[in-house]
Coordinates of N, CA and C in Angstrom, one line a residue:
N1267 N 27.1 2.9 -8.8 CA 26.9 4.4 -8.8 C 25.9 4.7 -9.9
A1268 N 24.7 5.2 -9.5 CA 23.7 5.5 -10.5 C 24.1 6.7 -11.4
K1269 N 24.9 7.6 -10.8 CA 25.2 8.8 -11.5 C 26.2 8.5 -12.7
T1270 N 27.2 7.6 -12.4 CA 28.2 7.3 -13.5 C 27.9 6.0 -14.2
M1271 N 26.9 5.3 -13.7 CA 26.5 4.0 -14.3 C 27.6 3.0 -14.2
K1272 N 28.4 3.0 -13.1 CA 29.5 2.1 -12.9 C 29.3 1.3 -11.6
Y1273 N 29.7 0.1 -11.5 CA 29.8 -0.6 -10.3 C 31.1 -0.3 -9.6
E1274 N 31.0 0.2 -8.4 CA 32.2 0.6 -7.6 C 31.9 0.6 -6.1
D1275 N 33.0 0.7 -5.4 CA 32.8 0.8 -3.9 C 32.3 2.2 -3.6
L1276 N 31.1 2.2 -3.0 CA 30.4 3.5 -2.8 C 31.1 4.3 -1.7
V1277 N 31.8 3.7 -0.7 CA 32.5 4.4 0.3 C 33.7 5.1 -0.3
Q1278 N 34.5 4.4 -1.2 CA 35.6 5.0 -1.9 C 35.2 6.1 -2.8
A1279 N 34.0 6.0 -3.4 CA 33.5 7.0 -4.4 C 32.9 8.2 -3.6
G1280 N 32.8 8.1 -2.3 CA 32.3 9.2 -1.5 C 30.8 9.2 -1.4
I1281 N 30.2 8.1 -1.8 CA 28.7 8.0 -1.6 C 28.5 7.0 -0.5
V1282 N 28.2 7.5 0.7 CA 28.1 6.7 1.9 C 26.6 6.4 2.1
D1283 N 25.8 7.4 2.3 CA 24.4 7.3 2.6 C 23.6 8.3 1.8
P1284 N 22.4 7.9 1.3 CA 21.5 8.9 0.7 C 21.1 9.9 1.8
T1285 N 21.2 11.2 1.5 CA 20.9 12.2 2.5 C 19.5 12.1 3.1
K1286 N 18.5 11.8 2.2 CA 17.1 11.8 2.7 C 16.9 10.6 3.7
V1287 N 17.6 9.5 3.5 CA 17.5 8.4 4.5 C 18.2 8.8 5.8
V1288 N 19.3 9.4 5.8 CA 20.0 9.8 7.0 C 19.2 10.8 7.8
R1289 N 18.6 11.7 7.1 CA 17.8 12.8 7.7 C 16.5 12.2 8.4
A1290 N 15.9 11.2 7.6 CA 14.7 10.6 8.2 C 15.1 9.8 9.5
A1291 N 16.2 9.1 9.4 CA 16.7 8.3 10.6 C 16.9 9.2 11.8
L1292 N 17.6 10.3 11.5 CA 17.9 11.3 12.6 C 16.6 11.9 13.2
E1293 N 15.6 12.2 12.3 CA 14.4 12.8 12.8 C 13.6 11.8 13.6
N1294 N 13.6 10.5 13.2 CA 12.9 9.5 13.9 C 13.6 9.2 15.3
A1295 N 14.9 9.2 15.3 CA 15.6 9.0 16.6 C 15.3 10.2 17.5
A1296 N 15.3 11.4 17.0 CA 15.0 12.5 17.9 C 13.5 12.5 18.4
S1297 N 12.6 12.0 17.6 CA 11.2 11.9 18.0 C 11.1 10.8 19.1
S1298 N 11.8 9.7 18.9 CA 11.7 8.6 19.9 C 12.4 9.1 21.3
A1299 N 13.5 9.8 21.2 CA 14.1 10.3 22.4 C 13.2 11.3 23.1
S1300 N 12.6 12.2 22.4 CA 11.7 13.1 23.1 C 10.5 12.4 23.7
M1301 N 10.0 11.3 23.1 CA 8.9 10.6 23.7 C 9.4 9.9 25.1
F1302 N 10.6 9.4 25.1 CA 11.1 8.8 26.3 C 11.3 9.8 27.4
L1303 N 11.7 11.0 27.0 CA 12.0 12.1 28.0 C 10.7 12.6 28.6
T1304 N 9.6 12.7 27.8 CA 8.4 13.3 28.3 C 7.4 12.2 28.8
T1305 N 7.8 11.0 28.8 CA 6.9 9.9 29.3 C 6.6 10.1 30.8
E1306 N 7.5 10.6 31.6 CA 7.2 10.7 33.0 C 6.3 11.9 33.4
V1307 N 5.9 12.7 32.4 CA 5.0 13.8 32.7 C 3.7 13.6 32.0
V1308 N 3.3 12.4 31.8 CA 2.0 12.2 31.2 C 0.9 12.4 32.2
V1309 N -0.1 13.1 31.9 CA -1.2 13.3 32.8 C -2.4 12.5 32.4
A1310 N -3.0 11.8 33.4 CA -4.2 11.0 33.1 C -5.2 11.3 34.2
E1311 N -6.5 11.0 33.9 CA -7.5 11.2 34.8 C -7.6 10.0 35.7
K1312 N -7.9 10.3 37.0 CA -8.1 9.2 38.0 C -9.5 8.6 37.7
P1313 N -9.6 7.3 37.6 CA -10.9 6.7 37.4 C -11.8 6.9 38.6
E1314 N -13.1 7.1 38.3 CA -14.1 7.3 39.4 C -14.4 6.0 40.1
E1315 N -14.6 6.1 41.4 CA -15.0 4.9 42.1 C -16.4 4.6 41.9
K1316 N -16.8 3.3 41.6 CA -18.2 3.0 41.4 C -18.8 2.7 42.8
K1317 N -20.0 3.3 43.0 CA -20.7 3.1 44.2 C -21.5 1.8 44.1
E1318 N -21.6 1.2 45.3 CA -22.4 0.0 45.4 C -23.9 0.3 45.2
K1319 N -24.6 -0.5 44.5 CA -26.0 -0.3 44.3 C -26.7 -1.0 45.5
G1320 N -27.7 -0.4 46.0 CA -28.5 -1.0 47.1 C -29.8 -1.6 46.6
G1321 N -30.4 -2.3 47.5 CA -31.7 -2.9 47.1 C -31.6 -4.3 46.6
M1322 N -32.7 -4.8 46.2 CA -32.8 -6.2 45.7 C -32.3 -6.3 44.2
P1323 N -31.7 -7.4 43.9 CA -31.3 -7.5 42.5 C -32.5 -7.8 41.6
S1324 N -32.5 -7.3 40.4 CA -33.6 -7.6 39.5 C -33.7 -9.0 39.1
M1325 N -34.8 -9.4 38.5 CA -35.0 -10.8 38.1 C -34.0 -11.2 37.1
G1326 N -33.3 -12.3 37.2 CA -32.3 -12.7 36.3 C -30.9 -12.4 36.7
E1327 N -30.7 -11.5 37.6 CA -29.3 -11.3 38.1 C -28.9 -12.3 39.1
E1328 N -27.7 -12.8 38.9 CA -27.2 -13.7 39.9 C -26.4 -13.0 41.0
Y1329 N -26.2 -13.6 42.1 CA -25.5 -13.0 43.2 C -24.1 -13.1 42.8

C-alpha cells in the first residue's frame, strides 16, 4: 500500500483496482463493442470496371 507504506493484502485493505485503469478498460471495451455493432453498416464505393483497350499492343508489350 503506497499510502501507508506497508505490505498488505490489497483486497482486504479495500484497494482492489486503480480507478484510472478500470475507467480506461471500460472505455476501451465500450469502444470495441461499438465498432463490432457498427461494422455491418460500413459504406464502401463499388470499384469501377476497367474497359478493355482496343487496337494493337505497343512495342514491348507481351500478350
